Tab-separated table of C-alpha atoms and ligand atoms in Angstrom:
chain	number	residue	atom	x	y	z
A	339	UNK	CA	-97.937	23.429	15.014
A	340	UNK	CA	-94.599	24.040	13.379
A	341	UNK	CA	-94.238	27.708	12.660
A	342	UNK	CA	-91.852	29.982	11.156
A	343	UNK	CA	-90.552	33.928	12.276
A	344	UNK	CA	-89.273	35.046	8.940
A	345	UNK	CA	-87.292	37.886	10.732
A	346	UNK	CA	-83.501	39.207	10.248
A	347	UNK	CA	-82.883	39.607	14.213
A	348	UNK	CA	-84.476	37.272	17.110
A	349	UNK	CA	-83.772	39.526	19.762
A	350	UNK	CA	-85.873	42.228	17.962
A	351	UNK	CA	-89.000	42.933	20.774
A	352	UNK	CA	-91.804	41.451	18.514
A	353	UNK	CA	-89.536	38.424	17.102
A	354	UNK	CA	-88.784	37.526	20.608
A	355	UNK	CA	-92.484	38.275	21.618
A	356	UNK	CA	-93.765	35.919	18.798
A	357	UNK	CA	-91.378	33.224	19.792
A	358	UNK	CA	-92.479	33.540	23.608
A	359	UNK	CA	-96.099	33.458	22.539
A	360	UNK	CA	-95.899	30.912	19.976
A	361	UNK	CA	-94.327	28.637	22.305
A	362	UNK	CA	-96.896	29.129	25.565
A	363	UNK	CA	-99.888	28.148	23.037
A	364	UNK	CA	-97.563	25.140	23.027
A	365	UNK	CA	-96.336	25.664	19.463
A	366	UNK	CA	-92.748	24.733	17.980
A	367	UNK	CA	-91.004	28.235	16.756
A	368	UNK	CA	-87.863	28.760	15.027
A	369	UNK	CA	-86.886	31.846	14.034
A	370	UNK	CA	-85.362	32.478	10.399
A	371	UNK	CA	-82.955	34.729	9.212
A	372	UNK	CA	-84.634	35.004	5.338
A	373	UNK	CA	-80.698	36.066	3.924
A	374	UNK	CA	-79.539	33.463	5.396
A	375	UNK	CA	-81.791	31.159	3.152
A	376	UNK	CA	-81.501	29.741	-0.279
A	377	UNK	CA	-83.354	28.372	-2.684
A	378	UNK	CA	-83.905	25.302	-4.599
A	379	UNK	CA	-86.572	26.213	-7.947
A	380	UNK	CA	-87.375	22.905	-9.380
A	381	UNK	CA	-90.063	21.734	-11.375
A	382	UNK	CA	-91.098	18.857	-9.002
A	383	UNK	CA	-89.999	19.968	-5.839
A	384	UNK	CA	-88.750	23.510	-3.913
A	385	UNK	CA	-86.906	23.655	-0.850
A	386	UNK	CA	-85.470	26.467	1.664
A	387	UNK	CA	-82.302	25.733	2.797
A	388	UNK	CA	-79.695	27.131	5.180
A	389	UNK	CA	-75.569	26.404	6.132
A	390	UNK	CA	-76.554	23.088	4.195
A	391	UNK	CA	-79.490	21.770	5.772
A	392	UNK	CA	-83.004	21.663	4.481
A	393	UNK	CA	-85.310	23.372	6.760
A	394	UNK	CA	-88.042	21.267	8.329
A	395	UNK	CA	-91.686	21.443	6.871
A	396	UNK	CA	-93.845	24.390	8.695
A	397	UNK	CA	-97.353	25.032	9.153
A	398	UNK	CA	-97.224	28.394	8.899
A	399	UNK	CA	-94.976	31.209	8.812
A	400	UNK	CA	-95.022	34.845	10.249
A	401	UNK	CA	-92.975	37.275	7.961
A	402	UNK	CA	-91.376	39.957	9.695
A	403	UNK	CA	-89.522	41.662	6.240
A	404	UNK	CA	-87.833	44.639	7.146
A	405	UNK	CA	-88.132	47.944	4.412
A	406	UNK	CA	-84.842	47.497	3.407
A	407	UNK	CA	-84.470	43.677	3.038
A	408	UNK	CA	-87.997	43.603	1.153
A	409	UNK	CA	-86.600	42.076	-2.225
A	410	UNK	CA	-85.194	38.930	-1.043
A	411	UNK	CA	-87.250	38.583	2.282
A	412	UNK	CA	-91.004	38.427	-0.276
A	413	UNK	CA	-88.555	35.987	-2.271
A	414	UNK	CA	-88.106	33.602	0.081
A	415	UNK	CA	-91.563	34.084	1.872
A	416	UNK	CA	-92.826	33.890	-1.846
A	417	UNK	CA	-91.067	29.940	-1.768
A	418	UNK	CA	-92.555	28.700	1.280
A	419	UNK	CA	-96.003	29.741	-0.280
A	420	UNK	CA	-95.245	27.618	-3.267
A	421	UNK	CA	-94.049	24.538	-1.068
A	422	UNK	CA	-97.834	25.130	0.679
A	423	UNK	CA	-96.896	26.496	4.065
A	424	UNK	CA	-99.612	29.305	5.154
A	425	UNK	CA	-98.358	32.693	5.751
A	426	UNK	CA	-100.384	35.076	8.000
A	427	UNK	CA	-99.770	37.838	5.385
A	428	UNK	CA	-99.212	36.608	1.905
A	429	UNK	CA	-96.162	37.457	-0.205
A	430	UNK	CA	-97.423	39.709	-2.799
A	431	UNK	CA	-99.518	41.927	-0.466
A	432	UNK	CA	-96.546	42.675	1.576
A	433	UNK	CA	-94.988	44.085	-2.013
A	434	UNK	CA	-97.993	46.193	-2.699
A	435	UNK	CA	-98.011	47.338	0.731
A	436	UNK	CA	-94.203	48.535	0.516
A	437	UNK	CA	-94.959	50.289	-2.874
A	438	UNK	CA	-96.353	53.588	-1.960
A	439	UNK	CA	-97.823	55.153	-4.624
A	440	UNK	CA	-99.006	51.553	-5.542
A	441	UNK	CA	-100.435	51.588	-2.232
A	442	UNK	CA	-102.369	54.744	-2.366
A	443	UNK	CA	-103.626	54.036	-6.322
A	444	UNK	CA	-104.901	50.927	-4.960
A	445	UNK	CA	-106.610	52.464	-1.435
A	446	UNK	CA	-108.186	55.460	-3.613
A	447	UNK	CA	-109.427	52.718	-6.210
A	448	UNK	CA	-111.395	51.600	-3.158
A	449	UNK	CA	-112.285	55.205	-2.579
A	450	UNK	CA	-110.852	55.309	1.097
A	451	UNK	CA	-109.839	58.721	2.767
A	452	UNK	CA	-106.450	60.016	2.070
A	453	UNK	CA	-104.476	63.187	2.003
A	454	UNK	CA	-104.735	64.611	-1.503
A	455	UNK	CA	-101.550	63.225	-3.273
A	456	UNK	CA	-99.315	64.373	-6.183
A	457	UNK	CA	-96.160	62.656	-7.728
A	458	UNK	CA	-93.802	63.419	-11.167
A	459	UNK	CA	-90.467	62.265	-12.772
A	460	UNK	CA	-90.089	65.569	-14.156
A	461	UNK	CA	-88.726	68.896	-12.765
A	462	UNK	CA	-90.451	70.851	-15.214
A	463	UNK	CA	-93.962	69.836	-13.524
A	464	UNK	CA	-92.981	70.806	-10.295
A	465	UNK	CA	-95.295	74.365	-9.750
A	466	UNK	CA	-98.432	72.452	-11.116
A	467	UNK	CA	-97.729	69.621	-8.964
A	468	UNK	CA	-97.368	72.003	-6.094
A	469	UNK	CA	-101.271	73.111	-7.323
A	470	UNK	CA	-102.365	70.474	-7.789
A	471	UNK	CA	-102.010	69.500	-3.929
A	472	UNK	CA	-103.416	72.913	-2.772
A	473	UNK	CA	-100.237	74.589	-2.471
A	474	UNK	CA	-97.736	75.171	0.249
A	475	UNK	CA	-97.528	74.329	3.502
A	476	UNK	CA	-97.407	70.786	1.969
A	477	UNK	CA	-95.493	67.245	2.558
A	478	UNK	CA	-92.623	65.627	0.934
A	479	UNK	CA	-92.010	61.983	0.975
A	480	UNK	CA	-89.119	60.183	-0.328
A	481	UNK	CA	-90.882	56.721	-1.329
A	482	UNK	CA	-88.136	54.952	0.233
A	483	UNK	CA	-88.215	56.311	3.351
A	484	UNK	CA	-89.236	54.747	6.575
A	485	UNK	CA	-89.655	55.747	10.481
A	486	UNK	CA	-90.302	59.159	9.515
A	487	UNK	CA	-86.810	60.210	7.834
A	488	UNK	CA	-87.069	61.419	4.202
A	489	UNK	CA	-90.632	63.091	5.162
A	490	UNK	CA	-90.390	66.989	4.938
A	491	UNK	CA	-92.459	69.742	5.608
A	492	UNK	CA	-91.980	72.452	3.063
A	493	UNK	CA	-93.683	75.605	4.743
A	494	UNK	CA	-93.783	78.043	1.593
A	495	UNK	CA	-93.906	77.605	-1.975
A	496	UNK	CA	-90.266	78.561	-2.438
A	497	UNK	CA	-89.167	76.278	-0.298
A	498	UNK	CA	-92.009	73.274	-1.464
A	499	UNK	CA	-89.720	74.021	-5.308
A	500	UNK	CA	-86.683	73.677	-3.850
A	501	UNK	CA	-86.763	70.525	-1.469
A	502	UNK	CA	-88.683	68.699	-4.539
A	503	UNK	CA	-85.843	70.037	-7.519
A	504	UNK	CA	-83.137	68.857	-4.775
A	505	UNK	CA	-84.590	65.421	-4.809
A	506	UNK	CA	-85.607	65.116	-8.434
A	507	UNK	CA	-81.815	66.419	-8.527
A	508	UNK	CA	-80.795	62.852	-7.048
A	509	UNK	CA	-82.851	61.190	-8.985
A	510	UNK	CA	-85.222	60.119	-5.847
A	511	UNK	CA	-88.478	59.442	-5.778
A	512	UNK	CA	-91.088	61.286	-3.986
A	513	UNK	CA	-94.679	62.218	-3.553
A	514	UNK	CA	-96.129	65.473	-2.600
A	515	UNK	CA	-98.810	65.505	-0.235
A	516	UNK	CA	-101.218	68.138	1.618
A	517	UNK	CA	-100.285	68.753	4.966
A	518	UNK	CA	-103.268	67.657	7.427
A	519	UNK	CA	-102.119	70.831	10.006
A	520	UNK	CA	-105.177	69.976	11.803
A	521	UNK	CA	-104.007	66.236	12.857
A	522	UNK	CA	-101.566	68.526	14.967
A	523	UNK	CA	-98.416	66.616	14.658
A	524	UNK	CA	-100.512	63.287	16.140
A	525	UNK	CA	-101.171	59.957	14.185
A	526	UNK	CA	-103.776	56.946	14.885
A	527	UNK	CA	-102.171	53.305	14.322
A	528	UNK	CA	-104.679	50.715	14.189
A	529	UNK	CA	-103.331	47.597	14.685
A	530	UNK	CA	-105.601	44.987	12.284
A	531	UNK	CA	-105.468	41.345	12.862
A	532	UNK	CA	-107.721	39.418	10.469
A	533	UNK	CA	-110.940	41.952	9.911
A	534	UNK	CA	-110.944	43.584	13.425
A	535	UNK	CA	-109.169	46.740	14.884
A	536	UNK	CA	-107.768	44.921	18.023
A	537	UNK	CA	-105.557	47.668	19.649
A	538	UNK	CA	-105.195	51.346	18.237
A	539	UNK	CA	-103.115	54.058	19.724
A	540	UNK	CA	-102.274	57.920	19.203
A	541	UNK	CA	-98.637	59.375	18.659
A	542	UNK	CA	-98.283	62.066	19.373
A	543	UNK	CA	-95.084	64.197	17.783
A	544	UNK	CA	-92.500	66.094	20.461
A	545	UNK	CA	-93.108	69.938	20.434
A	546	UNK	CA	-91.581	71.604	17.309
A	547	UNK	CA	-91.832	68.506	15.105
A	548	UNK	CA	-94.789	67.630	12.986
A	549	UNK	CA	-93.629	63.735	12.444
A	550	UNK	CA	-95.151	61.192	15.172
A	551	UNK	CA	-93.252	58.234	14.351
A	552	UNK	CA	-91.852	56.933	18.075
A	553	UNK	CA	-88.210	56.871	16.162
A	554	UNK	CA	-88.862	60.761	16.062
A	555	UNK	CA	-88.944	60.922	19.646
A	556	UNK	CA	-92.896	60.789	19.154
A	557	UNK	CA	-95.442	59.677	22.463
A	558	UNK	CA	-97.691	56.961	22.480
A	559	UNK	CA	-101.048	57.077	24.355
A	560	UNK	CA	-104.752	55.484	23.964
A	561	UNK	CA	-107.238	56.457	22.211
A	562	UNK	CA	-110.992	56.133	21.136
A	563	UNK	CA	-111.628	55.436	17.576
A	564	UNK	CA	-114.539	56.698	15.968
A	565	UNK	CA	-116.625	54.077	14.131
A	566	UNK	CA	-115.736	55.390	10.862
A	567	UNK	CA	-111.800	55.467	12.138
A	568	UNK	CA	-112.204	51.673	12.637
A	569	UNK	CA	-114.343	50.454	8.952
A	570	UNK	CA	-111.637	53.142	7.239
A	571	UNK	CA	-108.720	50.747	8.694
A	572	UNK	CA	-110.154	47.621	8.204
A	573	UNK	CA	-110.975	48.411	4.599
A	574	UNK	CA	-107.187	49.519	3.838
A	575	UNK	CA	-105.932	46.278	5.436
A	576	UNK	CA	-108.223	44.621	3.286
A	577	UNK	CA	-107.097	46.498	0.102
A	578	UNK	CA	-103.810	45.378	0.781
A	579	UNK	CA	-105.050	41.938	1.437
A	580	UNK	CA	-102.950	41.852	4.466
A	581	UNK	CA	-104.376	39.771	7.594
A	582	UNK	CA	-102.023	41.703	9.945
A	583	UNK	CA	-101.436	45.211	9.163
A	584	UNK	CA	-100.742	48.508	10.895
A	585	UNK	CA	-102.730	51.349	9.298
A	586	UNK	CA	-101.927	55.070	10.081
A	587	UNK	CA	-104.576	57.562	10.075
A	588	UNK	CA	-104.314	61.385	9.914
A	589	UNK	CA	-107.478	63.032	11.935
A	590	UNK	CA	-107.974	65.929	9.478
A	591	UNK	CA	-111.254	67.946	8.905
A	592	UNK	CA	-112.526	65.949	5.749
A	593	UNK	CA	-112.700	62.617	7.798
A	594	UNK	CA	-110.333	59.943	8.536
A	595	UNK	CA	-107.274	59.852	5.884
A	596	UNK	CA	-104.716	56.944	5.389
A	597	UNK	CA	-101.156	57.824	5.210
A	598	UNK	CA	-100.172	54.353	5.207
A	599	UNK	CA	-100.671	50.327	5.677
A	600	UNK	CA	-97.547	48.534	7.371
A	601	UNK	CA	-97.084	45.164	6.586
A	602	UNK	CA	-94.634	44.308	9.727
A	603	UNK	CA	-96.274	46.309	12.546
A	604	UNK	CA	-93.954	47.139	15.164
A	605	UNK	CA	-95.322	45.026	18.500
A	606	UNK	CA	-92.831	47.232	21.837
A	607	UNK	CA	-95.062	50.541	21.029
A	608	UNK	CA	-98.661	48.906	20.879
A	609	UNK	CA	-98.583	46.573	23.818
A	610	UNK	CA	-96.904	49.101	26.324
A	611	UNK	CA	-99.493	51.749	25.152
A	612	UNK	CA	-102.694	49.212	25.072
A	613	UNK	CA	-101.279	46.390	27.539
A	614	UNK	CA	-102.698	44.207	25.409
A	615	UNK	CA	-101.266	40.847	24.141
A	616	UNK	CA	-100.973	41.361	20.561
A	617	UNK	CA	-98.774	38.724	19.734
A	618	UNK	CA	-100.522	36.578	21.295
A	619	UNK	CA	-103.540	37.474	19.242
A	620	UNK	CA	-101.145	36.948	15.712
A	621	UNK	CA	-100.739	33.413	16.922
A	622	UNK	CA	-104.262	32.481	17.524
A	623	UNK	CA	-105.072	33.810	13.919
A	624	UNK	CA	-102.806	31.513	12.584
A	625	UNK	CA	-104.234	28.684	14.904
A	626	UNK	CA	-108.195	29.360	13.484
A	627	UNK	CA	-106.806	29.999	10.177
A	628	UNK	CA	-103.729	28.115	9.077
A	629	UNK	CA	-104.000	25.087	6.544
A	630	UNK	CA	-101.391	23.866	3.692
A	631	UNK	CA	-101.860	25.666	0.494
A	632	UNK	CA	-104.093	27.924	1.653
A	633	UNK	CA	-103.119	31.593	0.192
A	634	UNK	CA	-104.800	34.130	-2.251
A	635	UNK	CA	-101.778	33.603	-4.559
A	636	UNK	CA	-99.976	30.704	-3.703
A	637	UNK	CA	-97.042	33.327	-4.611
A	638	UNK	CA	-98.809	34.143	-8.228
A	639	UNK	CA	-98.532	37.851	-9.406
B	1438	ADP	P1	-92.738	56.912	7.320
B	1438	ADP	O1	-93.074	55.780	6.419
B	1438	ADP	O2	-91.316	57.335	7.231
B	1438	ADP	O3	-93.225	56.672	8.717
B	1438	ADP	P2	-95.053	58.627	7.001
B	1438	ADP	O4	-95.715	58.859	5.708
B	1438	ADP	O5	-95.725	57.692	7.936
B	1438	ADP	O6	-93.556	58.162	6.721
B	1438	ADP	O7	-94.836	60.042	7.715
B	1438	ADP	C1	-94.186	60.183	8.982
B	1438	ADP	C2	-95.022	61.060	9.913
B	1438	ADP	O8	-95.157	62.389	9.388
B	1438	ADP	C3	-96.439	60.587	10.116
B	1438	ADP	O9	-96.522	59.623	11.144
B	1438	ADP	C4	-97.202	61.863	10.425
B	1438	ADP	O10	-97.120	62.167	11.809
B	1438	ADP	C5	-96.452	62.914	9.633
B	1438	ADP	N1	-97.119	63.116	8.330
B	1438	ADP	C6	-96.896	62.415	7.208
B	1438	ADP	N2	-97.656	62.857	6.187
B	1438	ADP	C7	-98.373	63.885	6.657
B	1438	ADP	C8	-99.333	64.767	6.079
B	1438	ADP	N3	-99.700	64.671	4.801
B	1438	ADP	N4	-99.879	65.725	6.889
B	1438	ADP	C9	-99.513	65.829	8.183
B	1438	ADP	N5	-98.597	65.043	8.778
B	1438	ADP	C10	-98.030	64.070	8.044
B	1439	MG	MG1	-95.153	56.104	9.164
């Protein structure tokens, strides 16, 4: 098969991974830089271009969208969908994934576990929001933030009204969330290809820091996921409607809650911790499941 890396950087671990993987199932790979792309919308034909050429037709393609590239990257996956290549995960559910609060409406719809959650426009809603959550010690999220930064832990009430005034101040958007003290500064990531947990680990946050993201200086170890762990991670990915996902879990003492569902799992963390061969494992998804045209959306909605 042709296939496509939609990813900004190809000596990024799991781009290069991919590509290595791709290739030893004895697929062809290229790797595409989505910015560098553009676009012919036509009524009778589309094509993705780049420096003048019109790229070759694909079988499928694997996004890798970074956070802060997520406009034009969905864009340009979004064309490929319409010209009938399969993607592994599907424009639109990588959008809903990215959306936060969309994310959680959506995961709560399904009534799946997650830390009780508040958000407002409004500084004058701020103490009922803080309520509303339980009160202090709770968590503030900036929605834009990623790898842990823009995530703080306001200890008292006084503090919980000031961090969220400063923010509203900016005109940023945040959530509020209970703090799960009990998950003691560790996190589960369950890596989801198709409908299957295949490789979970535990972070674990350094001492004096409540944030387990790996960027945070966070540890990585295995662990053993309860049954209910596993169904509560499958069902996010599939809320999302994402075939590969990574979906964090908070261990707190009212079950299993989801803090979030990534759409562009990091690969370097889970294989060292699990030495297992998760790439690998993307690309023989794609090789049971891959046909032309055959998305949820075809790039609708
Ligand atoms: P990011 O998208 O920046 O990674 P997260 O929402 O995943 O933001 O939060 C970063 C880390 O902070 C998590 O991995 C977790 O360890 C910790 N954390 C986030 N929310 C909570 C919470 N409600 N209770 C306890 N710890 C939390
Ligand atoms: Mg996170």
């Amino acid at each position: 098969m042709r296939i496509a890396v939609l990813s900004r950087n190809p000596n990024l671990y799991s781009t290069r991974r991919l590509k290595e993987e791709g290739e030893s199932h004895g697929h062809e790979m290229h790797i595409i830089d989505p910015l560098k792309c553009y676009m012919n919308i036509n009524m009778k034909s589309s094509s993705v271009h780049i420096k003048g050429k019109e790229l070759p037709e694909f079988d499928a393609i694997i996004p890798r969208i970074g956070a802060s590239v997520t406009f034009y990257g969905t864009a340009v996956l979004r064309q490929f969908e319409m010209m009938g290549v399969y993607p592994i995960n599907e424009s639109v559910a990588i959008s809903r994934s990215r959306d936060k609060l969309r994310s959680l409406q959506l995961l709560s719809r399904k009534g799946i576990g997650l830390p009780v959650t508040g958000f407002a426009n409004q500084a004058s809603n701020i103490p009922d929001l803080i309520d509303m959550v339980g009160g202090a010690p709770l968590v503030i999220k900036l929605l834009e933030g990623t790898q842990g930064i823009g995530v703080v832990l306001a200890e008292t009430r006084q503090a919980a009204e000031s961090v969220i005034e400063a923010f509203m101040g900016m005109k940023a958007d945040i959530m509020v969330q209970e703090y799960i003290r009990e998950a003691g500064g560790a996190d589960i990531r369950c890596l989801i290809i198709g409908d299957k947990v295949i490789a979970s680990m535990k972070r674990q946050a350094k001492a004096g820091e409540f944030r387990s993201n790996l960027h945070r200086g966070g540890s990585a170890s295995l662990v053993r996921l309860t049954p209910e762990e596993r169904s509560t991670a499958v069902r996010a990915a599939r809320t999302m409607g994402l075939n590969v996902a990574g979906v964090d879990i908070l261990r707190s003492n009212h079950g299993p809650v989801v803090m979030e569902v990534n759409s562009s799992p990091g690969l370097e963390g889970i294989e060292a911790a699990t030495s297992k061969n998760v790439a690998g494992r993307i690309i023989e998804f794609i090789e049971k499941n891959a046909k032309a045209h055959k998305t949820r959306t075809r790039g609708k909605g």
